[in-house]
């Protein structure tokens, strides 16, 4: 867990971000209709972003990035439709706004959900996913996983590291399109991918001390803000 967020240093960072004028903030919307969104908010504070909890259309103003947390992808999709947020979410992503998705967020972001063709989804990431590929919650586990770091630009050289991956009822990417970069595999199972402004992982970086993925989102959101 992000235990370091209880430190005086990071509490001061949170206060500093909250006291920063809105026009100077890098504002990242975190889908907060259902699921484990609070941990993502904490991680975003830790890297210097202002997390904005998204529950209605009115919350979706003045954003520079998006975060789709874990939870129940079916419920999230239904609530996005019910709250009339689905099309705006998809429009933001298709328009180039950076997005980071974990677990259920990966399912929601993808174009194809194996065996659940009629499930509501954003239909943005060129990938097919298999829900609950790693079993039930009692079969959750943590593993040091070799990964490729997300690319900030097309000119980036490949950088590799080992990441503490937390798997909780995790999905699996079954196949990807030509423009999708595979960032992580486990026994040939695809677990993290990137396509242009989208990064998605089957595991839960927000439950670790490693802020690599949230740092990527913050940096991409900062770049996106400069284009507005």
PDB file of C-alpha atoms in Angstrom:
ATOM      1  CA  UNK A   1       0.000   0.000   0.000  1.00  0.00           C
ATOM      2  CA  UNK A   2       1.055   3.613  -0.386  1.00  0.00           C
ATOM      3  CA  UNK A   3       2.069   3.903   3.255  1.00  0.00           C
ATOM      4  CA  UNK A   4       4.453   6.739   2.469  1.00  0.00           C
ATOM      5  CA  UNK A   5       1.435   8.987   1.899  1.00  0.00           C
ATOM      6  CA  UNK A   6       1.072   9.274   5.669  1.00  0.00           C
ATOM      7  CA  UNK A   7       4.462  11.016   5.852  1.00  0.00           C
ATOM      8  CA  UNK A   8       4.655  14.705   6.669  1.00  0.00           C
ATOM      9  CA  UNK A   9       6.387  15.360   3.350  1.00  0.00           C
ATOM     10  CA  UNK A  10       3.566  13.980   1.236  1.00  0.00           C
ATOM     11  CA  UNK A  11       0.842  15.458   3.403  1.00  0.00           C
ATOM     12  CA  UNK A  12       2.474  18.803   2.726  1.00  0.00           C
ATOM     13  CA  UNK A  13       2.532  17.980  -0.995  1.00  0.00           C
ATOM     14  CA  UNK A  14      -1.204  17.251  -0.934  1.00  0.00           C
ATOM     15  CA  UNK A  15      -1.867  20.545   0.839  1.00  0.00           C
ATOM     16  CA  UNK A  16       0.305  22.376  -1.687  1.00  0.00           C
ATOM     17  CA  UNK A  17      -1.592  20.913  -4.642  1.00  0.00           C
ATOM     18  CA  UNK A  18      -4.963  21.708  -3.077  1.00  0.00           C
ATOM     19  CA  UNK A  19      -3.836  25.277  -2.449  1.00  0.00           C
ATOM     20  CA  UNK A  20      -2.528  25.746  -5.996  1.00  0.00           C
ATOM     21  CA  UNK A  21      -4.823  27.855  -8.234  1.00  0.00           C
ATOM     22  CA  UNK A  22      -6.882  25.624 -10.499  1.00  0.00           C
ATOM     23  CA  UNK A  23      -5.426  27.081 -13.688  1.00  0.00           C
ATOM     24  CA  UNK A  24      -1.944  25.993 -12.550  1.00  0.00           C
ATOM     25  CA  UNK A  25      -2.915  22.429 -11.635  1.00  0.00           C
ATOM     26  CA  UNK A  26      -2.412  19.327 -13.746  1.00  0.00           C
ATOM     27  CA  UNK A  27      -5.907  17.907 -13.286  1.00  0.00           C
ATOM     28  CA  UNK A  28      -6.487  14.192 -13.783  1.00  0.00           C
ATOM     29  CA  UNK A  29     -10.015  12.832 -13.655  1.00  0.00           C
ATOM     30  CA  UNK A  30     -10.394   9.560 -11.745  1.00  0.00           C
ATOM     31  CA  UNK A  31     -13.545   7.593 -12.478  1.00  0.00           C
ATOM     32  CA  UNK A  32     -15.206   7.381  -9.054  1.00  0.00           C
ATOM     33  CA  UNK A  33     -18.556   5.765  -9.779  1.00  0.00           C
ATOM     34  CA  UNK A  34     -17.417   2.444  -8.307  1.00  0.00           C
ATOM     35  CA  UNK A  35     -14.236   0.580  -7.446  1.00  0.00           C
ATOM     36  CA  UNK A  36     -10.865   1.314  -5.866  1.00  0.00           C
ATOM     37  CA  UNK A  37     -10.429   4.911  -7.002  1.00  0.00           C
ATOM     38  CA  UNK A  38      -9.119   6.399  -3.749  1.00  0.00           C
ATOM     39  CA  UNK A  39      -5.741   4.667  -4.016  1.00  0.00           C
ATOM     40  CA  UNK A  40      -5.278   6.155  -7.474  1.00  0.00           C
ATOM     41  CA  UNK A  41      -6.091   9.602  -6.085  1.00  0.00           C
ATOM     42  CA  UNK A  42      -3.407   9.182  -3.435  1.00  0.00           C
ATOM     43  CA  UNK A  43      -0.848   8.057  -6.013  1.00  0.00           C
ATOM     44  CA  UNK A  44      -1.649  11.045  -8.234  1.00  0.00           C
ATOM     45  CA  UNK A  45      -1.186  13.453  -5.339  1.00  0.00           C
ATOM     46  CA  UNK A  46       2.150  11.774  -4.689  1.00  0.00           C
ATOM     47  CA  UNK A  47       3.421  12.560  -8.199  1.00  0.00           C
ATOM     48  CA  UNK A  48       2.165  16.160  -8.167  1.00  0.00           C
ATOM     49  CA  UNK A  49      -1.191  15.931  -9.940  1.00  0.00           C
ATOM     50  CA  UNK A  50      -4.589  17.132  -8.775  1.00  0.00           C
ATOM     51  CA  UNK A  51      -6.994  14.140  -8.830  1.00  0.00           C
ATOM     52  CA  UNK A  52     -10.595  15.013  -9.676  1.00  0.00           C
ATOM     53  CA  UNK A  53     -13.196  12.407  -8.704  1.00  0.00           C
ATOM     54  CA  UNK A  54     -15.594  11.946 -11.623  1.00  0.00           C
ATOM     55  CA  UNK A  55     -19.206  11.053 -10.852  1.00  0.00           C
ATOM     56  CA  UNK A  56     -21.170  13.244 -13.254  1.00  0.00           C
ATOM     57  CA  UNK A  57     -20.859  15.229 -16.473  1.00  0.00           C
ATOM     58  CA  UNK A  58     -20.385  18.369 -14.396  1.00  0.00           C
ATOM     59  CA  UNK A  59     -17.151  16.921 -12.966  1.00  0.00           C
ATOM     60  CA  UNK A  60     -15.651  16.427 -16.425  1.00  0.00           C
ATOM     61  CA  UNK A  61     -14.459  19.979 -17.025  1.00  0.00           C
ATOM     62  CA  UNK A  62     -10.912  21.329 -17.205  1.00  0.00           C
ATOM     63  CA  UNK A  63      -9.178  17.931 -17.240  1.00  0.00           C
ATOM     64  CA  UNK A  64      -5.777  17.037 -18.662  1.00  0.00           C
ATOM     65  CA  UNK A  65      -5.758  13.266 -18.102  1.00  0.00           C
ATOM     66  CA  UNK A  66      -7.923  10.332 -17.044  1.00  0.00           C
ATOM     67  CA  UNK A  67      -7.567   7.329 -14.747  1.00  0.00           C
ATOM     68  CA  UNK A  68      -9.782   4.230 -14.856  1.00  0.00           C
ATOM     69  CA  UNK A  69      -9.474   2.179 -11.639  1.00  0.00           C
ATOM     70  CA  UNK A  70     -10.169  -1.432 -10.764  1.00  0.00           C
ATOM     71  CA  UNK A  71     -13.561  -2.579  -9.574  1.00  0.00           C
ATOM     72  CA  UNK A  72     -16.488  -4.141 -11.437  1.00  0.00           C
ATOM     73  CA  UNK A  73     -16.271  -3.329 -15.140  1.00  0.00           C
ATOM     74  CA  UNK A  74     -19.916  -4.225 -15.779  1.00  0.00           C
ATOM     75  CA  UNK A  75     -21.142  -1.884 -13.051  1.00  0.00           C
ATOM     76  CA  UNK A  76     -18.805   0.902 -14.174  1.00  0.00           C
ATOM     77  CA  UNK A  77     -20.068   0.669 -17.735  1.00  0.00           C
ATOM     78  CA  UNK A  78     -23.717   0.749 -16.709  1.00  0.00           C
ATOM     79  CA  UNK A  79     -23.137   3.753 -14.441  1.00  0.00           C
ATOM     80  CA  UNK A  80     -21.266   5.605 -17.188  1.00  0.00           C
ATOM     81  CA  UNK A  81     -24.314   5.179 -19.413  1.00  0.00           C
ATOM     82  CA  UNK A  82     -26.735   6.036 -16.621  1.00  0.00           C
ATOM     83  CA  UNK A  83     -24.826   9.210 -15.782  1.00  0.00           C
ATOM     84  CA  UNK A  84     -24.462  10.092 -19.479  1.00  0.00           C
ATOM     85  CA  UNK A  85     -20.661  10.083 -19.224  1.00  0.00           C
ATOM     86  CA  UNK A  86     -19.693   7.275 -21.621  1.00  0.00           C
ATOM     87  CA  UNK A  87     -19.544   9.277 -24.847  1.00  0.00           C
ATOM     88  CA  UNK A  88     -17.644  12.159 -23.277  1.00  0.00           C
ATOM     89  CA  UNK A  89     -15.100   9.768 -21.744  1.00  0.00           C
ATOM     90  CA  UNK A  90     -14.561   8.068 -25.094  1.00  0.00           C
ATOM     91  CA  UNK A  91     -14.362  11.416 -26.864  1.00  0.00           C
ATOM     92  CA  UNK A  92     -11.656  12.682 -24.515  1.00  0.00           C
ATOM     93  CA  UNK A  93      -9.532   9.565 -25.080  1.00  0.00           C
ATOM     94  CA  UNK A  94     -10.046   9.482 -28.844  1.00  0.00           C
ATOM     95  CA  UNK A  95      -9.106  13.163 -28.887  1.00  0.00           C
ATOM     96  CA  UNK A  96      -5.687  12.408 -27.401  1.00  0.00           C
ATOM     97  CA  UNK A  97      -6.182  12.918 -23.664  1.00  0.00           C
ATOM     98  CA  UNK A  98      -3.821  10.533 -21.814  1.00  0.00           C
ATOM     99  CA  UNK A  99      -5.421   7.740 -19.832  1.00  0.00           C
ATOM    100  CA  UNK A 100      -4.123   5.088 -17.454  1.00  0.00           C
ATOM    101  CA  UNK A 101      -6.356   2.081 -16.730  1.00  0.00           C
ATOM    102  CA  UNK A 102      -5.963  -0.782 -14.270  1.00  0.00           C
ATOM    103  CA  UNK A 103      -7.740  -4.153 -14.032  1.00  0.00           C
ATOM    104  CA  UNK A 104     -11.462  -3.404 -14.589  1.00  0.00           C
ATOM    105  CA  UNK A 105     -10.385  -0.139 -16.212  1.00  0.00           C
ATOM    106  CA  UNK A 106      -8.429  -2.160 -18.779  1.00  0.00           C
ATOM    107  CA  UNK A 107     -11.589  -4.138 -19.575  1.00  0.00           C
ATOM    108  CA  UNK A 108     -13.655  -0.978 -19.851  1.00  0.00           C
ATOM    109  CA  UNK A 109     -11.106   0.663 -22.160  1.00  0.00           C
ATOM    110  CA  UNK A 110     -10.790  -2.247 -24.604  1.00  0.00           C
ATOM    111  CA  UNK A 111     -12.562  -2.802 -27.893  1.00  0.00           C
ATOM    112  CA  UNK A 112     -13.365  -6.477 -27.294  1.00  0.00           C
ATOM    113  CA  UNK A 113     -14.328  -8.418 -24.139  1.00  0.00           C
ATOM    114  CA  UNK A 114     -14.175 -12.158 -24.757  1.00  0.00           C
ATOM    115  CA  UNK A 115     -17.533 -13.814 -24.032  1.00  0.00           C
ATOM    116  CA  UNK A 116     -19.180 -10.499 -23.127  1.00  0.00           C
ATOM    117  CA  UNK A 117     -19.630  -8.893 -26.521  1.00  0.00           C
ATOM    118  CA  UNK A 118     -22.623  -6.813 -25.392  1.00  0.00           C
ATOM    119  CA  UNK A 119     -20.973  -5.383 -22.272  1.00  0.00           C
ATOM    120  CA  UNK A 120     -20.772  -1.590 -22.214  1.00  0.00           C
ATOM    121  CA  UNK A 121     -17.244  -0.345 -22.851  1.00  0.00           C
ATOM    122  CA  UNK A 122     -15.338   2.689 -24.098  1.00  0.00           C
ATOM    123  CA  UNK A 123     -14.143   0.839 -27.203  1.00  0.00           C
ATOM    124  CA  UNK A 124     -10.848   2.741 -27.459  1.00  0.00           C
ATOM    125  CA  UNK A 125      -7.911   0.365 -26.839  1.00  0.00           C
ATOM    126  CA  UNK A 126      -7.256  -1.996 -29.767  1.00  0.00           C
ATOM    127  CA  UNK A 127      -7.170  -5.129 -27.643  1.00  0.00           C
ATOM    128  CA  UNK A 128      -9.280  -8.141 -26.725  1.00  0.00           C
ATOM    129  CA  UNK A 129      -9.404  -9.026 -23.018  1.00  0.00           C
ATOM    130  CA  UNK A 130     -10.466 -12.012 -20.946  1.00  0.00           C
ATOM    131  CA  UNK A 131     -12.163 -11.122 -17.666  1.00  0.00           C
ATOM    132  CA  UNK A 132     -11.032 -12.756 -14.393  1.00  0.00           C
ATOM    133  CA  UNK A 133      -8.236 -14.661 -16.133  1.00  0.00           C
ATOM    134  CA  UNK A 134      -6.403 -15.188 -12.833  1.00  0.00           C
ATOM    135  CA  UNK A 135      -9.252 -16.616 -10.759  1.00  0.00           C
ATOM    136  CA  UNK A 136     -11.168 -15.285  -7.801  1.00  0.00           C
ATOM    137  CA  UNK A 137     -10.123 -12.759  -5.166  1.00  0.00           C
ATOM    138  CA  UNK A 138      -8.813 -15.430  -2.776  1.00  0.00           C
ATOM    139  CA  UNK A 139      -6.300 -16.351  -5.483  1.00  0.00           C
ATOM    140  CA  UNK A 140      -4.760 -12.863  -5.531  1.00  0.00           C
ATOM    141  CA  UNK A 141      -0.961 -12.631  -5.494  1.00  0.00           C
ATOM    142  CA  UNK A 142       2.028 -10.287  -5.851  1.00  0.00           C
ATOM    143  CA  UNK A 143       4.911 -10.951  -8.219  1.00  0.00           C
ATOM    144  CA  UNK A 144       8.039  -9.101  -9.293  1.00  0.00           C
ATOM    145  CA  UNK A 145       7.311  -8.636 -12.987  1.00  0.00           C
ATOM    146  CA  UNK A 146       9.782  -7.537 -15.695  1.00  0.00           C
ATOM    147  CA  UNK A 147       8.157  -4.699 -17.642  1.00  0.00           C
ATOM    148  CA  UNK A 148       8.934  -2.121 -20.304  1.00  0.00           C
ATOM    149  CA  UNK A 149       8.396   1.390 -18.999  1.00  0.00           C
ATOM    150  CA  UNK A 150       5.576   3.315 -20.717  1.00  0.00           C
ATOM    151  CA  UNK A 151       6.811   5.548 -23.541  1.00  0.00           C
ATOM    152  CA  UNK A 152       6.391   9.309 -23.232  1.00  0.00           C
ATOM    153  CA  UNK A 153       6.990   9.822 -26.966  1.00  0.00           C
ATOM    154  CA  UNK A 154       7.521   7.806 -30.124  1.00  0.00           C
ATOM    155  CA  UNK A 155      11.226   8.678 -29.953  1.00  0.00           C
ATOM    156  CA  UNK A 156      11.770   7.097 -26.529  1.00  0.00           C
ATOM    157  CA  UNK A 157      14.276   4.276 -26.265  1.00  0.00           C
ATOM    158  CA  UNK A 158      13.024   1.110 -24.586  1.00  0.00           C
ATOM    159  CA  UNK A 159      13.663   1.019 -20.836  1.00  0.00           C
ATOM    160  CA  UNK A 160      13.073  -2.046 -18.707  1.00  0.00           C
ATOM    161  CA  UNK A 161      12.583  -2.521 -14.987  1.00  0.00           C
ATOM    162  CA  UNK A 162      11.086  -4.925 -12.466  1.00  0.00           C
ATOM    163  CA  UNK A 163       7.699  -3.941 -11.089  1.00  0.00           C
ATOM    164  CA  UNK A 164       5.874  -5.268  -7.964  1.00  0.00           C
ATOM    165  CA  UNK A 165       2.657  -6.353  -9.707  1.00  0.00           C
ATOM    166  CA  UNK A 166      -0.440  -6.938  -7.555  1.00  0.00           C
ATOM    167  CA  UNK A 167      -2.999  -9.267  -9.162  1.00  0.00           C
ATOM    168  CA  UNK A 168      -6.596  -9.215  -7.830  1.00  0.00           C
ATOM    169  CA  UNK A 169      -9.154 -11.001 -10.042  1.00  0.00           C
ATOM    170  CA  UNK A 170      -7.001  -9.728 -12.877  1.00  0.00           C
ATOM    171  CA  UNK A 171      -7.965  -9.794 -16.552  1.00  0.00           C
ATOM    172  CA  UNK A 172      -5.636 -10.832 -19.355  1.00  0.00           C
ATOM    173  CA  UNK A 173      -5.090  -9.285 -22.767  1.00  0.00           C
ATOM    174  CA  UNK A 174      -5.651 -12.062 -25.296  1.00  0.00           C
ATOM    175  CA  UNK A 175      -4.611 -10.203 -28.447  1.00  0.00           C
ATOM    176  CA  UNK A 176      -3.684  -6.703 -29.562  1.00  0.00           C
ATOM    177  CA  UNK A 177      -3.737  -4.656 -32.751  1.00  0.00           C
ATOM    178  CA  UNK A 178      -0.699  -3.607 -34.779  1.00  0.00           C
ATOM    179  CA  UNK A 179      -0.321  -0.221 -33.061  1.00  0.00           C
ATOM    180  CA  UNK A 180      -0.299  -1.634 -29.520  1.00  0.00           C
ATOM    181  CA  UNK A 181       2.986  -2.059 -27.648  1.00  0.00           C
ATOM    182  CA  UNK A 182       3.171  -4.901 -25.133  1.00  0.00           C
ATOM    183  CA  UNK A 183       4.738  -3.624 -21.899  1.00  0.00           C
ATOM    184  CA  UNK A 184       4.521  -6.741 -19.728  1.00  0.00           C
ATOM    185  CA  UNK A 185       3.996 -10.483 -20.020  1.00  0.00           C
ATOM    186  CA  UNK A 186       3.827 -13.389 -17.575  1.00  0.00           C
ATOM    187  CA  UNK A 187       4.167 -16.881 -19.066  1.00  0.00           C
ATOM    188  CA  UNK A 188       3.225 -15.406 -22.450  1.00  0.00           C
ATOM    189  CA  UNK A 189       0.111 -13.791 -20.954  1.00  0.00           C
ATOM    190  CA  UNK A 190      -0.103 -10.106 -21.936  1.00  0.00           C
ATOM    191  CA  UNK A 191      -0.575  -7.984 -18.807  1.00  0.00           C
ATOM    192  CA  UNK A 192       0.239  -4.377 -19.719  1.00  0.00           C
ATOM    193  CA  UNK A 193      -0.016  -2.486 -23.004  1.00  0.00           C
ATOM    194  CA  UNK A 194       0.299   0.955 -24.541  1.00  0.00           C
ATOM    195  CA  UNK A 195      -1.406   2.448 -27.580  1.00  0.00           C
ATOM    196  CA  UNK A 196      -0.618   6.092 -28.274  1.00  0.00           C
ATOM    197  CA  UNK A 197      -2.113   8.049 -25.323  1.00  0.00           C
ATOM    198  CA  UNK A 198      -3.430   4.939 -23.545  1.00  0.00           C
ATOM    199  CA  UNK A 199      -1.627   2.736 -21.008  1.00  0.00           C
ATOM    200  CA  UNK A 200      -3.425  -0.154 -19.352  1.00  0.00           C
ATOM    201  CA  UNK A 201      -2.377  -2.833 -16.875  1.00  0.00           C
ATOM    202  CA  UNK A 202      -4.074  -5.976 -15.576  1.00  0.00           C
ATOM    203  CA  UNK A 203      -2.402  -5.459 -12.191  1.00  0.00           C
ATOM    204  CA  UNK A 204      -2.678  -2.696  -9.566  1.00  0.00           C
ATOM    205  CA  UNK A 205       0.249  -0.222  -9.396  1.00  0.00           C
ATOM    206  CA  UNK A 206      -1.792   2.017  -7.080  1.00  0.00           C
ATOM    207  CA  UNK A 207      -1.455  -0.622  -4.330  1.00  0.00           C
ATOM    208  CA  UNK A 208       2.350  -0.414  -4.325  1.00  0.00           C
ATOM    209  CA  UNK A 209       5.041   2.118  -3.487  1.00  0.00           C
ATOM    210  CA  UNK A 210       6.092   2.257  -7.148  1.00  0.00           C
ATOM    211  CA  UNK A 211       4.724   5.352  -8.907  1.00  0.00           C
ATOM    212  CA  UNK A 212       6.081   4.646 -12.398  1.00  0.00           C
ATOM    213  CA  UNK A 213       2.708   4.466 -14.171  1.00  0.00           C
ATOM    214  CA  UNK A 214       1.207   7.442 -12.348  1.00  0.00           C
ATOM    215  CA  UNK A 215       4.330   9.462 -13.123  1.00  0.00           C
ATOM    216  CA  UNK A 216       3.850   8.630 -16.806  1.00  0.00           C
ATOM    217  CA  UNK A 217       0.241   9.820 -16.598  1.00  0.00           C
ATOM    218  CA  UNK A 218       1.230  13.039 -14.834  1.00  0.00           C
ATOM    219  CA  UNK A 219       3.927  13.836 -17.415  1.00  0.00           C
ATOM    220  CA  UNK A 220       1.640  13.080 -20.358  1.00  0.00           C
ATOM    221  CA  UNK A 221      -1.160  15.136 -18.794  1.00  0.00           C
ATOM    222  CA  UNK A 222       1.275  18.034 -18.321  1.00  0.00           C
ATOM    223  CA  UNK A 223       2.163  17.854 -22.021  1.00  0.00           C
ATOM    224  CA  UNK A 224      -1.495  17.633 -22.985  1.00  0.00           C
ATOM    225  CA  UNK A 225      -2.287  20.707 -20.906  1.00  0.00           C
ATOM    226  CA  UNK A 226       0.283  22.719 -22.839  1.00  0.00           C
ATOM    227  CA  UNK A 227      -1.568  21.912 -26.074  1.00  0.00           C
ATOM    228  CA  UNK A 228      -4.897  23.296 -24.878  1.00  0.00           C
TER     229      UNK A 228
END
